[in-house]
Coordinates of C-alpha atoms and ligand atoms in Angstrom, one line a residue:
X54 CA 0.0 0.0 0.0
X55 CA 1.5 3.6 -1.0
X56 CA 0.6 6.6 0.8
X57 CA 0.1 9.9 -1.0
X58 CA 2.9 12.5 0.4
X59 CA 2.3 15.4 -2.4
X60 CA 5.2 17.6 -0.5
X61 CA 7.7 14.8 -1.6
X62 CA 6.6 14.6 -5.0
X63 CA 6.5 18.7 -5.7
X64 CA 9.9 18.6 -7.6
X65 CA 10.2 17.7 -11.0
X66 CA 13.4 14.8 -11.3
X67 CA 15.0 13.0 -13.8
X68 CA 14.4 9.5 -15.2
X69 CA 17.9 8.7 -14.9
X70 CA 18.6 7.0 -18.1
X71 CA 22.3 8.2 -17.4
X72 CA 23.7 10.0 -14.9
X73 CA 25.1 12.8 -15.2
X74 CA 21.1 13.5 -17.3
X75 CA 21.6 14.3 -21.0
X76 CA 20.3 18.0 -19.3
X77 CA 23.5 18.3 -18.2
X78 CA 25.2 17.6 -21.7
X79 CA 27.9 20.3 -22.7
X80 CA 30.0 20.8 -25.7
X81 CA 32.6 17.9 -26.1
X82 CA 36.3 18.1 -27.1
X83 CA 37.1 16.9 -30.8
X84 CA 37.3 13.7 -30.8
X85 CA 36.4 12.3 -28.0
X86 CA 33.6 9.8 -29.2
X87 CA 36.4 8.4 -31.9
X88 CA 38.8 7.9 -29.2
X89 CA 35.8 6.3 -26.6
X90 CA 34.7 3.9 -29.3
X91 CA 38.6 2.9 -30.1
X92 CA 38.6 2.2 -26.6
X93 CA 35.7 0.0 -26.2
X94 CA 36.9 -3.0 -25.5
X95 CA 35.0 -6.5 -24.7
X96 CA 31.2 -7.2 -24.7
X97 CA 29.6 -3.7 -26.6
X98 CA 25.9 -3.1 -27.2
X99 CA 24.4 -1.0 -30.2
X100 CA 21.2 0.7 -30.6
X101 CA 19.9 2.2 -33.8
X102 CA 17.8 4.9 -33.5
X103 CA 15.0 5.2 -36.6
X104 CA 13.3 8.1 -36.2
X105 CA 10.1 7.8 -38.4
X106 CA 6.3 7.1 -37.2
X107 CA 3.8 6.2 -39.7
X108 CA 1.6 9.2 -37.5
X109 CA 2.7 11.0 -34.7
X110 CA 1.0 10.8 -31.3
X111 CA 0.2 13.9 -29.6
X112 CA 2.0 13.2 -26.6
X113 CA 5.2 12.2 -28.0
X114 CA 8.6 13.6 -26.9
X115 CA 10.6 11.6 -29.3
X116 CA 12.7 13.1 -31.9
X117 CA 10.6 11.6 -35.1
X118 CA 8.9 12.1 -38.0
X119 CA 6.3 11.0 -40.9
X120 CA 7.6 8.4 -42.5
X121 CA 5.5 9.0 -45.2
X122 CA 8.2 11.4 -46.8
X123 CA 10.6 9.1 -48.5
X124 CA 13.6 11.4 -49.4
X125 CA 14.0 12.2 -46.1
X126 CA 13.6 8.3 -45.0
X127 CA 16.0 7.8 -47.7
X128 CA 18.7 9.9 -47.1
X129 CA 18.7 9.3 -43.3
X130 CA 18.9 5.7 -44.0
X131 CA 21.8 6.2 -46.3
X132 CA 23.2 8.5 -43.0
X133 CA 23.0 5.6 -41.1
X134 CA 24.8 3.1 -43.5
X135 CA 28.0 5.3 -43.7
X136 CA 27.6 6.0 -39.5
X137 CA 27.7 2.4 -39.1
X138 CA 30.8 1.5 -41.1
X139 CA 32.3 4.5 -39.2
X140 CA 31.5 3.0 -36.4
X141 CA 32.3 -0.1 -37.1
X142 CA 36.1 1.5 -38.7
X143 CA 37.2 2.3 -35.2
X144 CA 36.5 -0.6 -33.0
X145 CA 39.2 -2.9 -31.4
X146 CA 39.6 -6.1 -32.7
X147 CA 38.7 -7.4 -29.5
X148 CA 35.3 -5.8 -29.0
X149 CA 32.4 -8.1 -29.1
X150 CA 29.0 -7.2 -29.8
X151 CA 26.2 -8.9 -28.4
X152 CA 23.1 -6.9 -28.1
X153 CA 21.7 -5.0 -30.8
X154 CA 18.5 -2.5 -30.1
X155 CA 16.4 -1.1 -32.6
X156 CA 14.6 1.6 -31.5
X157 CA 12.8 5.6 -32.4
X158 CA 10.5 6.6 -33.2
X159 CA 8.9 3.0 -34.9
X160 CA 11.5 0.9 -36.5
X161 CA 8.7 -0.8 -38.0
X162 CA 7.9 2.5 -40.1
X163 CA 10.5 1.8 -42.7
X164 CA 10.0 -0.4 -45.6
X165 CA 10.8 -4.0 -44.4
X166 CA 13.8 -4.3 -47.2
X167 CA 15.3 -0.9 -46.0
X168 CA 15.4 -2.7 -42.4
X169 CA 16.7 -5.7 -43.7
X170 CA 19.7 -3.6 -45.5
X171 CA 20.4 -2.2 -41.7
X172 CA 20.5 -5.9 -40.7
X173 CA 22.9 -7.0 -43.5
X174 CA 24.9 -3.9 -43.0
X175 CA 25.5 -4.6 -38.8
X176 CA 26.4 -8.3 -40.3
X177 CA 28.8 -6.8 -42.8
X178 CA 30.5 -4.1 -40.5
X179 CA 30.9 -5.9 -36.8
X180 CA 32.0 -8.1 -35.6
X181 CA 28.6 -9.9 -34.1
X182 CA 28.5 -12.9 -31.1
X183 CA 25.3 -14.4 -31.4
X184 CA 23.7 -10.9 -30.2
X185 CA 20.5 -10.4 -28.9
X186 CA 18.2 -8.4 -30.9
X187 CA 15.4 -6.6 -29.6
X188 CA 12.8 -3.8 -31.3
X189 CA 10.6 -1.4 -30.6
X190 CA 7.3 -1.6 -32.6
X191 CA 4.0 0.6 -33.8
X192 CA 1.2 -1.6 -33.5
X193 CA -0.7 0.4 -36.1
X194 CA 2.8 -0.2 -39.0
X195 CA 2.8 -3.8 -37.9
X196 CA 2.2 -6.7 -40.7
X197 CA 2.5 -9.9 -41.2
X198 CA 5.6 -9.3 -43.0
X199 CA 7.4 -8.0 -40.5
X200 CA 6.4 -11.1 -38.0
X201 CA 8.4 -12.9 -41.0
X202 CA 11.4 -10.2 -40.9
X203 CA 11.3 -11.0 -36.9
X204 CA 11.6 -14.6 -37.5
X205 CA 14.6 -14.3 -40.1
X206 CA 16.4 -12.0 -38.6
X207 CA 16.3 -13.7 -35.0
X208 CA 14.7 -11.1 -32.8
X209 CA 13.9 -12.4 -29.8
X210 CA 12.7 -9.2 -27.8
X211 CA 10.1 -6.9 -29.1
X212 CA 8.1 -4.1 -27.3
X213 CA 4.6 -2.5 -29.0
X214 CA 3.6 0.9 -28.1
X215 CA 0.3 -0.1 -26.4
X216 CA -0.2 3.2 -24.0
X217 CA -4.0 2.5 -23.9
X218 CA -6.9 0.1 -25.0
X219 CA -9.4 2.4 -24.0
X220 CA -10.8 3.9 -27.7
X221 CA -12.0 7.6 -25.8
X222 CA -8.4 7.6 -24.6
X223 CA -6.5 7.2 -27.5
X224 CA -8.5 9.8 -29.2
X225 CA -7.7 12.5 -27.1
X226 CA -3.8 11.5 -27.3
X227 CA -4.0 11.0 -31.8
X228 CA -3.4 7.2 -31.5
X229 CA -6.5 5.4 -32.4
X230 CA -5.2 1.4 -32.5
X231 CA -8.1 -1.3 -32.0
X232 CA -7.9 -4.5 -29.4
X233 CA -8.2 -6.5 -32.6
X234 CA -4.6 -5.0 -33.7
X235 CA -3.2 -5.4 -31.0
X236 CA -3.9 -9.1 -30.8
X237 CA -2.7 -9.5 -34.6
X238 CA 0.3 -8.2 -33.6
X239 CA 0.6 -10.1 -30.6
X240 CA 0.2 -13.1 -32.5
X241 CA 2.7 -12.0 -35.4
X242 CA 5.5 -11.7 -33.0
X243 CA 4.9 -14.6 -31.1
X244 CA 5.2 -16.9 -34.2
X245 CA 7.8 -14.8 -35.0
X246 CA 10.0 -16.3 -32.3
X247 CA 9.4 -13.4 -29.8
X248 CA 9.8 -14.6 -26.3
X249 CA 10.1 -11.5 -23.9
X250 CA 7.4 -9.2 -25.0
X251 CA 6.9 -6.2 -23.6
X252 CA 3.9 -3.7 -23.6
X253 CA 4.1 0.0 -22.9
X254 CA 1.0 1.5 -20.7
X255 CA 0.3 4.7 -19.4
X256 CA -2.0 6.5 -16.8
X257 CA -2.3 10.2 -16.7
X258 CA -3.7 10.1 -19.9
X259 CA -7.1 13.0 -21.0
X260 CA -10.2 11.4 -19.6
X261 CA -8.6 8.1 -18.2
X262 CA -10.4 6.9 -15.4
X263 CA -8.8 3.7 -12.8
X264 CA -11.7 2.4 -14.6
X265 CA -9.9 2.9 -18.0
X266 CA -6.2 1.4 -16.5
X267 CA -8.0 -1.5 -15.0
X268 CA -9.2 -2.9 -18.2
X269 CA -5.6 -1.8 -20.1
X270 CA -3.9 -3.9 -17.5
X271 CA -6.5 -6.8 -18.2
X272 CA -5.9 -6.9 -21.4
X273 CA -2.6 -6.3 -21.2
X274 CA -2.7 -9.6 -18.4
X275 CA -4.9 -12.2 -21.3
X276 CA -2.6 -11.1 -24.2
X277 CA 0.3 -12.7 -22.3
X278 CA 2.8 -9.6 -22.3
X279 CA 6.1 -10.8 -21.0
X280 CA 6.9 -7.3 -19.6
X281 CA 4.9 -4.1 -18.8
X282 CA 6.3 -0.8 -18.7
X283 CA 3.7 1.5 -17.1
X284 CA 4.9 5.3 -17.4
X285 CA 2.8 8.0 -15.8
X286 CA 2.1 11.1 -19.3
X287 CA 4.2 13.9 -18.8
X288 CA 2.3 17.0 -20.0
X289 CA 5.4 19.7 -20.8
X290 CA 3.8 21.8 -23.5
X291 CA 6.2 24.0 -23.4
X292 CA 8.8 21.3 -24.3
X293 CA 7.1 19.6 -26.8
X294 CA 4.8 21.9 -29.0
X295 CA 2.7 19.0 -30.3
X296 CA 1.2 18.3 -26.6
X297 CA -0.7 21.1 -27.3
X298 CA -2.9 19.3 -29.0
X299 CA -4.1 17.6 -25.4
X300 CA -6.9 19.3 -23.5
X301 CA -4.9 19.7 -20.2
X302 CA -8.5 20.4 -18.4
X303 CA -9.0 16.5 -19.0
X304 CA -5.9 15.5 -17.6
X305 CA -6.1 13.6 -14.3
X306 CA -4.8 15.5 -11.2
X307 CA -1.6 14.7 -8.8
X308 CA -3.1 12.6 -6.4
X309 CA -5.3 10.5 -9.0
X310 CA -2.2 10.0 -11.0
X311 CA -0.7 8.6 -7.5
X312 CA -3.8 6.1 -7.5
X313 CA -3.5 5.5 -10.7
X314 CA 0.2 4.2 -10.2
X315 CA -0.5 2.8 -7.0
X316 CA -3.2 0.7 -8.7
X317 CA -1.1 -0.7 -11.4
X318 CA 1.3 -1.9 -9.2
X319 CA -1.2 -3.6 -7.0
X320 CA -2.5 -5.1 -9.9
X321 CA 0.3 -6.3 -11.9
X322 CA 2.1 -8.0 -8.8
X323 CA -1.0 -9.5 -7.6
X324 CA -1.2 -10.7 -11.8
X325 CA 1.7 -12.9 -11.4
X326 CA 4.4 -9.9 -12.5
X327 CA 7.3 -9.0 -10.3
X328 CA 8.3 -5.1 -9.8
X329 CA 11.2 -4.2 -12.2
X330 CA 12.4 -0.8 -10.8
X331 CA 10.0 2.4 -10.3
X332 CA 8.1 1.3 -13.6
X333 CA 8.7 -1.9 -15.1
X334 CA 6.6 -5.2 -14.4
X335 CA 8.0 -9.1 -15.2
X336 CA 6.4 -12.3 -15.6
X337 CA 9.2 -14.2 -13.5
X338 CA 10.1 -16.2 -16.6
X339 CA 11.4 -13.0 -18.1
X340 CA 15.1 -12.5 -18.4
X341 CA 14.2 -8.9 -16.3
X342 CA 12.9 -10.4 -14.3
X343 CA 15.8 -13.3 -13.4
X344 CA 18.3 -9.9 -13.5
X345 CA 16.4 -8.3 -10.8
X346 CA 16.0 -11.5 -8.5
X347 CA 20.2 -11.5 -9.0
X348 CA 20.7 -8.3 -8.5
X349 CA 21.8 -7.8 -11.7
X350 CA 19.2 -5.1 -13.2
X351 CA 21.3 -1.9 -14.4
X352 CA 19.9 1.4 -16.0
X353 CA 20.5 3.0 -19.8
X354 CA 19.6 5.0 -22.2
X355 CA 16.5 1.7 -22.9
X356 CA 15.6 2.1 -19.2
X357 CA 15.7 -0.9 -16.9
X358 CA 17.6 -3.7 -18.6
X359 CA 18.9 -7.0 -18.0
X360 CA 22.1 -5.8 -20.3
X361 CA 25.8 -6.3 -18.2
X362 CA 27.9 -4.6 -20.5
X363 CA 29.1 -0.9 -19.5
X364 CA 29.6 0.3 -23.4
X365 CA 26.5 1.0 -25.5
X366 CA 27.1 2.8 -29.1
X367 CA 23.9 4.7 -30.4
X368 CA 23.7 5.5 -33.4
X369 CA 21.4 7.7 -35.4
X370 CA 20.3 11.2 -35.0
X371 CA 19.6 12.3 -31.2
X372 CA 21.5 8.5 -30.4
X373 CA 23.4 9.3 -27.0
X374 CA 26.4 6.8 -26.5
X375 CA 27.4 5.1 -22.5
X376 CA 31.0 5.0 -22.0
X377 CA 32.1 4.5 -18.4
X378 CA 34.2 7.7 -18.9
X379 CA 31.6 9.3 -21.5
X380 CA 28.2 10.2 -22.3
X381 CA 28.1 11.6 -25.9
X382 CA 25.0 12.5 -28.0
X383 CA 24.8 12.7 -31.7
X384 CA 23.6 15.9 -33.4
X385 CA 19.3 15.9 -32.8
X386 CA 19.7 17.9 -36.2
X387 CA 18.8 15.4 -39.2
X388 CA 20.4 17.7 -41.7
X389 CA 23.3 18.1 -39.9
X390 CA 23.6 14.2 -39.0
X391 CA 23.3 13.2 -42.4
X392 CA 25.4 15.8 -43.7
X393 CA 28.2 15.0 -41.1
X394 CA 27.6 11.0 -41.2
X395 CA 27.9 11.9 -45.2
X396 CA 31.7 12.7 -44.7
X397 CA 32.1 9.7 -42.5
X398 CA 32.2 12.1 -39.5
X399 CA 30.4 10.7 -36.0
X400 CA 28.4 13.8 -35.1
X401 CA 28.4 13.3 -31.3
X402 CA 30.0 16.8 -30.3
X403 CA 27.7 17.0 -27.2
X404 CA 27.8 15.3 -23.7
X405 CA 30.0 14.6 -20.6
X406 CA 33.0 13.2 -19.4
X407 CA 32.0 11.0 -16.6
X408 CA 34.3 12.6 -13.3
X409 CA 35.3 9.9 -10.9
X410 CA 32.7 12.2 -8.2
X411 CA 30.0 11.4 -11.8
X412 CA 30.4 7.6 -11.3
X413 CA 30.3 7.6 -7.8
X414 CA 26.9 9.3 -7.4
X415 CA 25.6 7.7 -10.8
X416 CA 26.4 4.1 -9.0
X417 CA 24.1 5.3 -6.3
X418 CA 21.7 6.2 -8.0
X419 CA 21.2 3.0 -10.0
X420 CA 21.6 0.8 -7.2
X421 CA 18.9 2.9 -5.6
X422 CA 16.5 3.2 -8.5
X423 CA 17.7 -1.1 -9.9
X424 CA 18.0 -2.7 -6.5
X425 CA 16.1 -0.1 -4.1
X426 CA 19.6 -0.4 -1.9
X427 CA 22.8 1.3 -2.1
X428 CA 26.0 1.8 0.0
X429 CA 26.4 5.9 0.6
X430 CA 29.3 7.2 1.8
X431 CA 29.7 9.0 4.7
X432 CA 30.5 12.5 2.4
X433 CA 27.5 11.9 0.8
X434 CA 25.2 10.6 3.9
X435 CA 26.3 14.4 4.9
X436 CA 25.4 16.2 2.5
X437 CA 21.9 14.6 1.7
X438 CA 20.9 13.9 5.7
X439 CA 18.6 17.2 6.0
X440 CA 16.9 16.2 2.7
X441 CA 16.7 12.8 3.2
X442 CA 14.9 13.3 6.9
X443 CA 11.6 13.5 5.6
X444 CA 11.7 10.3 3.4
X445 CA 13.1 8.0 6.8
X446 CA 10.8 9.9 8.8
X447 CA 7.6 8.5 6.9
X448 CA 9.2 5.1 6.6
X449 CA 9.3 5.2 2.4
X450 CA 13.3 4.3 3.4
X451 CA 15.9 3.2 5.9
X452 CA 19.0 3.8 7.0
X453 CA 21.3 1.3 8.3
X454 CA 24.6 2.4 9.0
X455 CA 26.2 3.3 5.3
X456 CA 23.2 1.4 3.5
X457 CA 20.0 3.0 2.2
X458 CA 17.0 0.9 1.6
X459 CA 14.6 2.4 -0.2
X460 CA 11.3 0.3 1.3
X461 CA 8.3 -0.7 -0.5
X462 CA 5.9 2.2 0.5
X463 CA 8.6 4.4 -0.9
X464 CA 9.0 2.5 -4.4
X465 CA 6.8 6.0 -5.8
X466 CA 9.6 8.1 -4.8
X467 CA 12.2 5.9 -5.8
X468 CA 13.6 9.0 -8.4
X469 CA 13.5 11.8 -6.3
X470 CA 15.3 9.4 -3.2
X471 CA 18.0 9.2 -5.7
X472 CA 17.8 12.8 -6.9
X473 CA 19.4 13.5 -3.4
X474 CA 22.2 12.4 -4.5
X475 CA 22.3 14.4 -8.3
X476 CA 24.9 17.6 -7.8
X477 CA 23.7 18.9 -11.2
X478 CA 20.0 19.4 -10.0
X479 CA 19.4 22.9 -8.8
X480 CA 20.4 24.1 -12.8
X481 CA 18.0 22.2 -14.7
X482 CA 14.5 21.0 -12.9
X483 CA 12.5 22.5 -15.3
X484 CA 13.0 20.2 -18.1
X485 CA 12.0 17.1 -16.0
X486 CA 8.7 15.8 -14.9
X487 CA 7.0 14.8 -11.8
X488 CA 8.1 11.3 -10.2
X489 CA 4.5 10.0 -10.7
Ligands
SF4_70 S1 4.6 5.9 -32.3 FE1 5.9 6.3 -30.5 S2 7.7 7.4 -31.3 FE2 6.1 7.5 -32.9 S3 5.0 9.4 -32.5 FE3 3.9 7.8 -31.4 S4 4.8 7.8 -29.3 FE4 6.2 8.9 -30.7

């Protein structure tokens, strides 16, 4: 059972994808992504960032577009090729790769032969160790063709878009998708070899009621989903122009977006589903699942993942890199990735290099947000102790000692716990968004 503390919640915190945030990205020295990726040495994940929608959603954040203009599809494709042989160019012989993320925008809104050249292409250019390959998908772009591509290509983790079945609700957010597609596409991907599934929910949402969540979560429950993200909607008009388009008088308050949250959990682990982190459910099957009972759930640029390795390449437009010494984002500019890429020039010129002090406090705050523990020390315990008072005080954590438990009634304030522990804060809250 969660408690509703609205003081504790009143600050808007990061999702800690990274830490230091990409909010905190600066200019980068020449070079420095060249000499990250020569340096990459041992298991390496990629991600592939295709940033294209067949329509875009009202609510969306993402840096995408229609796909429905080809010569700009085409051209960023071609981008792509030469980023990936670029790439590719400066790795050590020894690195291996052994995940490989497709992700936007809707990978699925590119022509199944232009993803299928990608596919060849990371076959041609790296050296590949029986990776895992996982995908993000539009349930409205999704065919029977692509459960095919799936199957060839030997994807094995796929995650649909779902937000909502409720039809008022996706009206209201510009992503109409029926139950009945979303069950073709469940059964596409399962005889396409899929085995961890995952569904992405939200509450928040104009003119969502518990009502609403409870039959999403159902649903979500009888179509067998693997995994279940469920991510409160963060309404930042004045970050992303296109939310605009949402009647913010039919947006669900603070402390019904706390039941809301409250109620998925509830349901989901009373469903079968262990709790992945703040916001992630998994059937205990699931390889999330197995990572969080071994303590072995980390924190990237994806969210929670089951992924050990410490390097992860992105590559695309917007793709930020995870170096243990460097964050580094490539230009969010198409024109200017393409026309950089073009040259066979990486254009990540933004980020940060990761400060010893960085990786101490980013190591808190993924143990506190993957494994609701973490060791502090006693500098840190100092500097946080007046802000942390509150959180002990209402039993949402414990302190033994050096160790923090973050305990269960405290899982909804799980990110601003480990905010405590974020020097860059005070600069840049506005561009975050409530914890729930
Ligand atoms: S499908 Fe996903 S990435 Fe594309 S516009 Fe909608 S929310 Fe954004």
């Amino acid at each position: 059972m969660w408690n509703y503390h609205p003081e504790l919640l009143a600050s808007a915190v990061p999702r800690y994808t990274s830490y230091p945030t990409a909010a905190d990205f600066g200019p980068l020295d020449g070079g420095a992504i060249e000499r990250a990726i020569a340096g990459a040495e041992g298991d390496i994940s990629l991600y592939l960032h295709i940033p294209f929608c067949e329509k875009i959603c009202y609510y969306c954040g993402c840096n995408t577009g229609a796909s429905g203009k080809r010569t700009r599809v085409e051209t960023y494709l071609a981008a792509l090729h030469q980023e990936l042989a670029t790439v590719a160019s400066l790795l050590p012989e020894n690195a291996r790769v052994r995940r490989i993320a497709f992700g936007g925008g809707s990978p699925n809104a590119i022509e199944p032969a232009e993803f299928l050249a990608l596919v060849d292409a990371l076959h041609a250019h790296f050296p590949l160790f029986a990776p895992e390959w996982s995908i993000e998908l539009d349930p409205r772009s999704l065919t029977a063709e692509w459960g095919r591509i799936i199957a060839d290509v030997g994807i094995t983790r796929a995650s649909m878009g779902v937000q909502t079945f409720a039809a008022h609700c996706q009206k209201a957010i510009g992503r109409e998708q029926s139950l009945s597609m979303i069950c073709r596409g469940t059964e596409w991907l399962r005889a396409g070899g899929i085995t961890s599934l995952n569904f992405d929910l939200m509450y928040g949402l104009p003119h969502q009621s518990e009502a609403d969540l409870e039959d999403s979560l159902e649903y979500t429950r009888k179509l067998g989903a693997d995994r279940v993200a469920v991510f409160g909607y963060a309404h930042v008009p004045h970050l992303v122009p296109r939310q605009t388009m949402i009647p913010e008088d039919a947006l669900p308050g603070s402390a019904a977006r706390f039941t809301m949250a409250a109620f998925a959990h509830e349901f989901l682990t009373a469903n079968g589903y262990d709790a992945i982190g703040f916001d992630h459910f998994a059937l205990p099957h699931d390889p999330m699942a197995r990572a969080t009972r071994e303590g072995a759930l980390r924190r990237n640029f994806q969210g929670f993942t089951d992924d050990p390795a410490d390097v992860l390449i992105g590559m695309g437009a917007t793709a930020i890199s995870g170096f243990p010494g460097l964050l580094a984002q490539n230009d969010k500019h198409n024109g200017r990735y393409r026309a950089l890429s073009a040259q066979g020039k990486l254009s990540a010129s933004h980020g940060i290099v990761r400060s010893p002090e960085d990786r101490l406090r980013g190591g808190v705050i993924e143990a506190l947000l993957c494994r609701g523990e973490a060791q502090v020390s006693p500098c840190l315990l100092a500097e946080v102790q007046e802000r942390l008072a509150p959180f002990l005080a209402r039993s949402l954590a414990r302190l033994d000692g050096d160790r923090l438990t973050i305990l269960p009634g405290g899982l909804p304030y799980a990110r601003v716990i480990a905010s405590l522990f974020d020097s860059y804060r005070a600069v840049t809250q506005r561009k975050f968004s409530s914890a729930i």
